[in-house]
Amino acid sequence: EAFINVAEAFEVLSSGGNTHQHGSSAFNSKTDEERMQQAEEMFFEMFDDFFNDGAGIDSIIDKIFGPSKELSWGAWIFKSIFRKTAKLAIKGLSSIMESNNVQINVNGQTMSGAEFKTWKEKMTKRMKERKQ
């Protein structure tokens, strides 16, 4: 339910609020199953950005330190080390999340690390097919 609300809010915000003002949101015309699938895909994209391609951590670090071109060389080196350390930590956390000894709760659904890994693989495949 929370994912569906977030997906609807994202659609309204990404359209500049126009769909909400006119009351004709494409999101509202979808079935519950389609809305849940869209919400799951949004969650996966955010998760994938953060854990796999590093774009999420890059964005956070850039907000903390500011643009690299405006930093002194010492601050730039610290930022670079911090970024590399954070990315290593994220990779470690991702590996832990996929281990068999972990239980993960996603939108009220509890899954083992192995099930979580299977879910990630399924979502990766779905997103690749969608882009083709």
Short mmCIF file of N, CA and C in Angstrom, two decimals:
data_model
loop_
_atom_site.label_atom_id
_atom_site.label_comp_id
_atom_site.label_asym_id
_atom_site.label_seq_id
_atom_site.Cartn_x
_atom_site.Cartn_y
_atom_site.Cartn_z
N GLU A 1 0.83 -1.21 0.00
CA GLU A 1 0.00 0.00 0.00
C GLU A 1 0.87 1.26 0.00
N ALA A 2 1.90 1.27 0.84
CA ALA A 2 2.78 2.44 0.89
C ALA A 2 3.50 2.64 -0.44
N PHE A 3 3.93 1.55 -1.07
CA PHE A 3 4.60 1.67 -2.37
C PHE A 3 3.66 2.26 -3.42
N ILE A 4 2.40 1.87 -3.38
CA ILE A 4 1.43 2.40 -4.34
C ILE A 4 1.26 3.90 -4.14
N ASN A 5 1.19 4.33 -2.88
CA ASN A 5 1.06 5.76 -2.60
C ASN A 5 2.27 6.54 -3.08
N VAL A 6 3.45 5.97 -2.87
CA VAL A 6 4.68 6.63 -3.31
C VAL A 6 4.72 6.69 -4.83
N ALA A 7 4.33 5.61 -5.50
CA ALA A 7 4.33 5.59 -6.97
C ALA A 7 3.37 6.63 -7.53
N GLU A 8 2.20 6.76 -6.90
CA GLU A 8 1.23 7.76 -7.37
C GLU A 8 1.78 9.17 -7.14
N ALA A 9 2.37 9.41 -5.99
CA ALA A 9 2.95 10.72 -5.71
C ALA A 9 4.08 11.03 -6.68
N PHE A 10 4.90 10.04 -6.98
CA PHE A 10 6.01 10.23 -7.92
C PHE A 10 5.47 10.61 -9.29
N GLU A 11 4.41 9.94 -9.73
CA GLU A 11 3.83 10.26 -11.05
C GLU A 11 3.30 11.69 -11.08
N VAL A 12 2.63 12.10 -10.01
CA VAL A 12 2.09 13.46 -9.96
C VAL A 12 3.22 14.48 -9.97
N LEU A 13 4.24 14.24 -9.15
CA LEU A 13 5.36 15.19 -9.08
C LEU A 13 6.16 15.23 -10.38
N SER A 14 6.36 14.08 -11.00
CA SER A 14 7.16 14.06 -12.22
C SER A 14 6.42 14.70 -13.39
N SER A 15 5.11 14.83 -13.28
CA SER A 15 4.34 15.48 -14.35
C SER A 15 4.12 16.95 -14.03
N GLY A 16 4.78 17.44 -13.01
CA GLY A 16 4.62 18.84 -12.63
C GLY A 16 3.30 19.11 -11.94
N GLY A 17 2.64 18.04 -11.50
CA GLY A 17 1.37 18.20 -10.81
C GLY A 17 0.18 18.30 -11.75
N ASN A 18 0.41 18.30 -13.06
CA ASN A 18 -0.69 18.49 -14.01
C ASN A 18 -1.72 17.39 -13.97
N THR A 19 -1.30 16.14 -13.81
CA THR A 19 -2.28 15.05 -13.80
C THR A 19 -3.15 15.14 -12.56
N HIS A 20 -2.58 15.56 -11.45
CA HIS A 20 -3.35 15.65 -10.22
C HIS A 20 -4.37 16.79 -10.30
N GLN A 21 -3.98 17.90 -10.87
CA GLN A 21 -4.87 19.05 -10.96
C GLN A 21 -6.08 18.73 -11.81
N HIS A 22 -5.91 17.95 -12.84
CA HIS A 22 -7.00 17.65 -13.75
C HIS A 22 -7.77 16.40 -13.33
N GLY A 23 -7.26 15.70 -12.31
CA GLY A 23 -7.95 14.52 -11.81
C GLY A 23 -7.96 13.36 -12.79
N SER A 24 -7.06 13.34 -13.73
CA SER A 24 -7.05 12.27 -14.73
C SER A 24 -5.71 11.55 -14.75
N SER A 25 -5.19 11.27 -13.58
CA SER A 25 -3.91 10.59 -13.48
C SER A 25 -3.97 9.22 -14.15
N ALA A 26 -2.99 8.95 -14.99
CA ALA A 26 -2.91 7.64 -15.63
C ALA A 26 -2.74 6.56 -14.57
N PHE A 27 -2.15 6.94 -13.44
CA PHE A 27 -1.94 5.98 -12.36
C PHE A 27 -3.29 5.47 -11.85
N ASN A 28 -4.27 6.36 -11.74
CA ASN A 28 -5.58 5.96 -11.21
C ASN A 28 -6.34 5.04 -12.14
N SER A 29 -6.02 5.05 -13.43
CA SER A 29 -6.72 4.20 -14.39
C SER A 29 -6.16 2.79 -14.43
N LYS A 30 -5.10 2.53 -13.69
CA LYS A 30 -4.48 1.21 -13.68
C LYS A 30 -5.15 0.31 -12.63
N THR A 31 -5.01 -1.00 -12.85
CA THR A 31 -5.51 -1.94 -11.86
C THR A 31 -4.58 -1.95 -10.65
N ASP A 32 -5.05 -2.52 -9.56
CA ASP A 32 -4.20 -2.62 -8.36
C ASP A 32 -2.92 -3.38 -8.66
N GLU A 33 -3.04 -4.43 -9.47
CA GLU A 33 -1.85 -5.22 -9.80
C GLU A 33 -0.85 -4.39 -10.61
N GLU A 34 -1.34 -3.59 -11.56
CA GLU A 34 -0.45 -2.73 -12.35
C GLU A 34 0.19 -1.65 -11.48
N ARG A 35 -0.58 -1.10 -10.55
CA ARG A 35 -0.03 -0.09 -9.65
C ARG A 35 1.03 -0.69 -8.75
N MET A 36 0.79 -1.89 -8.25
CA MET A 36 1.77 -2.54 -7.39
C MET A 36 3.03 -2.87 -8.18
N GLN A 37 2.88 -3.30 -9.42
CA GLN A 37 4.05 -3.59 -10.26
C GLN A 37 4.84 -2.31 -10.51
N GLN A 38 4.16 -1.20 -10.79
CA GLN A 38 4.85 0.07 -11.01
C GLN A 38 5.58 0.51 -9.74
N ALA A 39 4.94 0.35 -8.60
CA ALA A 39 5.57 0.72 -7.33
C ALA A 39 6.79 -0.16 -7.07
N GLU A 40 6.67 -1.45 -7.35
CA GLU A 40 7.80 -2.37 -7.15
C GLU A 40 8.96 -1.99 -8.06
N GLU A 41 8.65 -1.62 -9.30
CA GLU A 41 9.69 -1.21 -10.24
C GLU A 41 10.38 0.08 -9.78
N MET A 42 9.60 1.02 -9.25
CA MET A 42 10.19 2.25 -8.73
C MET A 42 11.13 1.95 -7.57
N PHE A 43 10.69 1.09 -6.65
CA PHE A 43 11.52 0.72 -5.51
C PHE A 43 12.81 0.07 -6.01
N PHE A 44 12.67 -0.84 -6.97
CA PHE A 44 13.84 -1.53 -7.48
C PHE A 44 14.81 -0.56 -8.13
N GLU A 45 14.31 0.39 -8.92
CA GLU A 45 15.19 1.36 -9.57
C GLU A 45 15.97 2.17 -8.54
N MET A 46 15.29 2.60 -7.46
CA MET A 46 15.99 3.35 -6.41
C MET A 46 17.03 2.46 -5.72
N PHE A 47 16.63 1.23 -5.43
CA PHE A 47 17.54 0.29 -4.78
C PHE A 47 18.74 0.02 -5.68
N ASP A 48 18.48 -0.22 -6.96
CA ASP A 48 19.54 -0.53 -7.91
C ASP A 48 20.49 0.65 -8.06
N ASP A 49 19.95 1.87 -8.14
CA ASP A 49 20.79 3.06 -8.22
C ASP A 49 21.72 3.15 -7.02
N PHE A 50 21.18 2.87 -5.86
CA PHE A 50 21.97 3.03 -4.64
C PHE A 50 22.97 1.90 -4.45
N PHE A 51 22.53 0.65 -4.64
CA PHE A 51 23.37 -0.48 -4.31
C PHE A 51 24.23 -1.00 -5.45
N ASN A 52 23.81 -0.84 -6.67
CA ASN A 52 24.54 -1.48 -7.75
C ASN A 52 25.37 -0.54 -8.61
N ASP A 53 24.80 0.54 -9.08
CA ASP A 53 25.60 1.38 -9.96
C ASP A 53 26.25 2.55 -9.23
N GLY A 54 25.92 2.73 -7.97
CA GLY A 54 26.59 3.74 -7.17
C GLY A 54 26.09 5.16 -7.37
N ALA A 55 25.11 5.35 -8.25
CA ALA A 55 24.62 6.71 -8.50
C ALA A 55 24.02 7.32 -7.24
N GLY A 56 23.34 6.52 -6.45
CA GLY A 56 22.73 7.02 -5.22
C GLY A 56 23.76 7.52 -4.23
N ILE A 57 24.81 6.74 -4.03
CA ILE A 57 25.85 7.15 -3.08
C ILE A 57 26.62 8.34 -3.62
N ASP A 58 26.84 8.39 -4.93
CA ASP A 58 27.51 9.55 -5.53
C ASP A 58 26.71 10.82 -5.27
N SER A 59 25.41 10.74 -5.44
CA SER A 59 24.54 11.90 -5.22
C SER A 59 24.60 12.38 -3.77
N ILE A 60 24.56 11.44 -2.85
CA ILE A 60 24.60 11.79 -1.42
C ILE A 60 25.94 12.44 -1.08
N ILE A 61 27.02 11.87 -1.55
CA ILE A 61 28.35 12.41 -1.26
C ILE A 61 28.53 13.79 -1.89
N ASP A 62 28.02 13.96 -3.10
CA ASP A 62 28.11 15.28 -3.73
C ASP A 62 27.32 16.33 -2.96
N LYS A 63 26.20 15.93 -2.38
CA LYS A 63 25.41 16.87 -1.58
C LYS A 63 26.13 17.22 -0.27
N ILE A 64 26.83 16.27 0.28
CA ILE A 64 27.56 16.51 1.53
C ILE A 64 28.77 17.42 1.29
N PHE A 65 29.55 17.10 0.27
CA PHE A 65 30.82 17.80 0.03
C PHE A 65 30.73 18.94 -0.97
N GLY A 66 29.73 18.92 -1.83
CA GLY A 66 29.63 19.92 -2.87
C GLY A 66 30.40 19.47 -4.10
N PRO A 67 30.36 20.28 -5.16
CA PRO A 67 31.04 19.93 -6.42
C PRO A 67 32.55 19.81 -6.23
N SER A 68 33.12 18.79 -6.85
CA SER A 68 34.56 18.54 -6.71
C SER A 68 35.40 19.72 -7.19
N LYS A 69 34.96 20.40 -8.23
CA LYS A 69 35.74 21.51 -8.78
C LYS A 69 35.87 22.69 -7.81
N GLU A 70 35.00 22.73 -6.80
CA GLU A 70 35.05 23.83 -5.84
C GLU A 70 35.82 23.48 -4.56
N LEU A 71 36.36 22.26 -4.50
CA LEU A 71 37.05 21.80 -3.29
C LEU A 71 38.55 22.05 -3.38
N SER A 72 39.16 22.24 -2.22
CA SER A 72 40.63 22.29 -2.18
C SER A 72 41.13 20.89 -2.49
N TRP A 73 42.42 20.77 -2.79
CA TRP A 73 42.94 19.45 -3.13
C TRP A 73 42.80 18.48 -1.96
N GLY A 74 42.98 18.96 -0.73
CA GLY A 74 42.84 18.10 0.45
C GLY A 74 41.40 17.60 0.61
N ALA A 75 40.46 18.52 0.45
CA ALA A 75 39.04 18.14 0.56
C ALA A 75 38.65 17.20 -0.58
N TRP A 76 39.22 17.43 -1.77
CA TRP A 76 38.92 16.57 -2.91
C TRP A 76 39.43 15.15 -2.65
N ILE A 77 40.64 15.03 -2.09
CA ILE A 77 41.20 13.71 -1.77
C ILE A 77 40.34 13.03 -0.71
N PHE A 78 39.95 13.77 0.33
CA PHE A 78 39.10 13.20 1.37
C PHE A 78 37.77 12.72 0.78
N LYS A 79 37.18 13.55 -0.09
CA LYS A 79 35.91 13.17 -0.73
C LYS A 79 36.09 11.90 -1.55
N SER A 80 37.19 11.80 -2.28
CA SER A 80 37.45 10.61 -3.10
C SER A 80 37.60 9.36 -2.25
N ILE A 81 38.33 9.48 -1.15
CA ILE A 81 38.52 8.34 -0.24
C ILE A 81 37.18 7.96 0.40
N PHE A 82 36.42 8.96 0.82
CA PHE A 82 35.12 8.73 1.43
C PHE A 82 34.20 8.01 0.45
N ARG A 83 34.20 8.45 -0.82
CA ARG A 83 33.35 7.84 -1.85
C ARG A 83 33.73 6.37 -2.05
N LYS A 84 35.02 6.09 -2.18
CA LYS A 84 35.46 4.71 -2.39
C LYS A 84 35.14 3.82 -1.20
N THR A 85 35.32 4.36 0.00
CA THR A 85 34.99 3.60 1.20
C THR A 85 33.50 3.32 1.28
N ALA A 86 32.68 4.33 0.98
CA ALA A 86 31.22 4.15 1.00
C ALA A 86 30.79 3.10 -0.01
N LYS A 87 31.38 3.13 -1.20
CA LYS A 87 31.00 2.15 -2.23
C LYS A 87 31.40 0.73 -1.81
N LEU A 88 32.55 0.59 -1.17
CA LEU A 88 32.94 -0.73 -0.65
C LEU A 88 31.98 -1.20 0.43
N ALA A 89 31.59 -0.29 1.31
CA ALA A 89 30.64 -0.64 2.37
C ALA A 89 29.29 -1.05 1.78
N ILE A 90 28.85 -0.35 0.75
CA ILE A 90 27.58 -0.68 0.09
C ILE A 90 27.65 -2.06 -0.55
N LYS A 91 28.79 -2.37 -1.20
CA LYS A 91 28.94 -3.71 -1.79
C LYS A 91 28.90 -4.78 -0.71
N GLY A 92 29.55 -4.51 0.42
CA GLY A 92 29.52 -5.46 1.53
C GLY A 92 28.12 -5.65 2.07
N LEU A 93 27.39 -4.56 2.22
CA LEU A 93 26.01 -4.62 2.71
C LEU A 93 25.15 -5.40 1.72
N SER A 94 25.34 -5.17 0.45
CA SER A 94 24.58 -5.89 -0.57
C SER A 94 24.85 -7.39 -0.49
N SER A 95 26.10 -7.76 -0.29
CA SER A 95 26.44 -9.19 -0.15
C SER A 95 25.79 -9.79 1.09
N ILE A 96 25.80 -9.03 2.17
CA ILE A 96 25.17 -9.51 3.40
C ILE A 96 23.67 -9.71 3.20
N MET A 97 23.05 -8.78 2.49
CA MET A 97 21.60 -8.86 2.24
C MET A 97 21.24 -10.09 1.42
N GLU A 98 22.17 -10.60 0.63
CA GLU A 98 21.90 -11.77 -0.20
C GLU A 98 22.33 -13.08 0.46
N SER A 99 22.83 -13.02 1.68
CA SER A 99 23.27 -14.25 2.35
C SER A 99 22.07 -15.01 2.90
N ASN A 100 22.27 -16.27 3.15
CA ASN A 100 21.17 -17.13 3.62
C ASN A 100 20.77 -16.87 5.06
N ASN A 101 21.61 -16.17 5.82
CA ASN A 101 21.33 -15.96 7.24
C ASN A 101 20.54 -14.69 7.52
N VAL A 102 20.04 -14.04 6.48
CA VAL A 102 19.39 -12.75 6.64
C VAL A 102 17.92 -12.84 6.24
N GLN A 103 17.09 -12.14 6.98
CA GLN A 103 15.68 -11.98 6.63
C GLN A 103 15.46 -10.52 6.26
N ILE A 104 14.85 -10.26 5.12
CA ILE A 104 14.63 -8.90 4.63
C ILE A 104 13.14 -8.68 4.49
N ASN A 105 12.68 -7.50 4.90
CA ASN A 105 11.28 -7.16 4.79
C ASN A 105 11.13 -6.05 3.75
N VAL A 106 10.43 -6.36 2.67
CA VAL A 106 10.16 -5.38 1.62
C VAL A 106 8.65 -5.25 1.47
N ASN A 107 8.13 -4.08 1.82
CA ASN A 107 6.70 -3.79 1.71
C ASN A 107 5.85 -4.84 2.43
N GLY A 108 6.30 -5.21 3.62
CA GLY A 108 5.55 -6.15 4.43
C GLY A 108 5.78 -7.61 4.08
N GLN A 109 6.58 -7.88 3.08
CA GLN A 109 6.87 -9.24 2.66
C GLN A 109 8.27 -9.61 3.14
N THR A 110 8.35 -10.63 3.99
CA THR A 110 9.64 -11.07 4.51
C THR A 110 10.20 -12.13 3.58
N MET A 111 11.48 -11.99 3.25
CA MET A 111 12.13 -12.97 2.39
C MET A 111 13.55 -13.22 2.90
N SER A 112 14.05 -14.40 2.57
CA SER A 112 15.42 -14.73 2.93
C SER A 112 16.36 -14.00 1.98
N GLY A 113 17.63 -14.02 2.32
CA GLY A 113 18.63 -13.41 1.44
C GLY A 113 18.63 -14.04 0.06
N ALA A 114 18.45 -15.37 0.01
CA ALA A 114 18.42 -16.07 -1.29
C ALA A 114 17.19 -15.64 -2.08
N GLU A 115 16.04 -15.51 -1.41
CA GLU A 115 14.83 -15.04 -2.10
C GLU A 115 15.00 -13.60 -2.57
N PHE A 116 15.67 -12.80 -1.76
CA PHE A 116 15.93 -11.42 -2.12
C PHE A 116 16.80 -11.36 -3.37
N LYS A 117 17.82 -12.21 -3.43
CA LYS A 117 18.69 -12.26 -4.60
C LYS A 117 17.89 -12.66 -5.84
N THR A 118 17.01 -13.64 -5.70
CA THR A 118 16.15 -14.07 -6.80
C THR A 118 15.25 -12.94 -7.25
N TRP A 119 14.69 -12.19 -6.28
CA TRP A 119 13.83 -11.04 -6.60
C TRP A 119 14.62 -9.99 -7.39
N LYS A 120 15.84 -9.70 -6.96
CA LYS A 120 16.67 -8.73 -7.67
C LYS A 120 16.93 -9.17 -9.11
N GLU A 121 17.24 -10.45 -9.29
CA GLU A 121 17.49 -10.98 -10.64
C GLU A 121 16.24 -10.88 -11.50
N LYS A 122 15.07 -11.20 -10.92
CA LYS A 122 13.80 -11.10 -11.64
C LYS A 122 13.53 -9.66 -12.05
N MET A 123 13.75 -8.73 -11.13
CA MET A 123 13.49 -7.32 -11.42
C MET A 123 14.48 -6.78 -12.45
N THR A 124 15.73 -7.19 -12.37
CA THR A 124 16.72 -6.76 -13.36
C THR A 124 16.30 -7.20 -14.75
N LYS A 125 15.86 -8.45 -14.86
CA LYS A 125 15.41 -8.98 -16.14
C LYS A 125 14.18 -8.20 -16.63
N ARG A 126 13.21 -7.96 -15.74
CA ARG A 126 12.00 -7.24 -16.11
C ARG A 126 12.32 -5.83 -16.60
N MET A 127 13.23 -5.15 -15.90
CA MET A 127 13.57 -3.78 -16.29
C MET A 127 14.31 -3.74 -17.62
N LYS A 128 15.17 -4.73 -17.87
CA LYS A 128 15.87 -4.79 -19.17
C LYS A 128 14.88 -5.02 -20.30
N GLU A 129 13.92 -5.93 -20.08
CA GLU A 129 12.91 -6.20 -21.10
C GLU A 129 12.06 -4.96 -21.35
N ARG A 130 11.77 -4.24 -20.33
CA ARG A 130 10.94 -3.03 -20.45
C ARG A 130 11.63 -1.96 -21.28
N LYS A 131 12.95 -1.86 -21.17
CA LYS A 131 13.71 -0.84 -21.88
C LYS A 131 13.91 -1.18 -23.36
N GLN A 132 13.69 -2.44 -23.72
CA GLN A 132 13.90 -2.85 -25.12
C GLN A 132 12.72 -2.49 -25.99
#
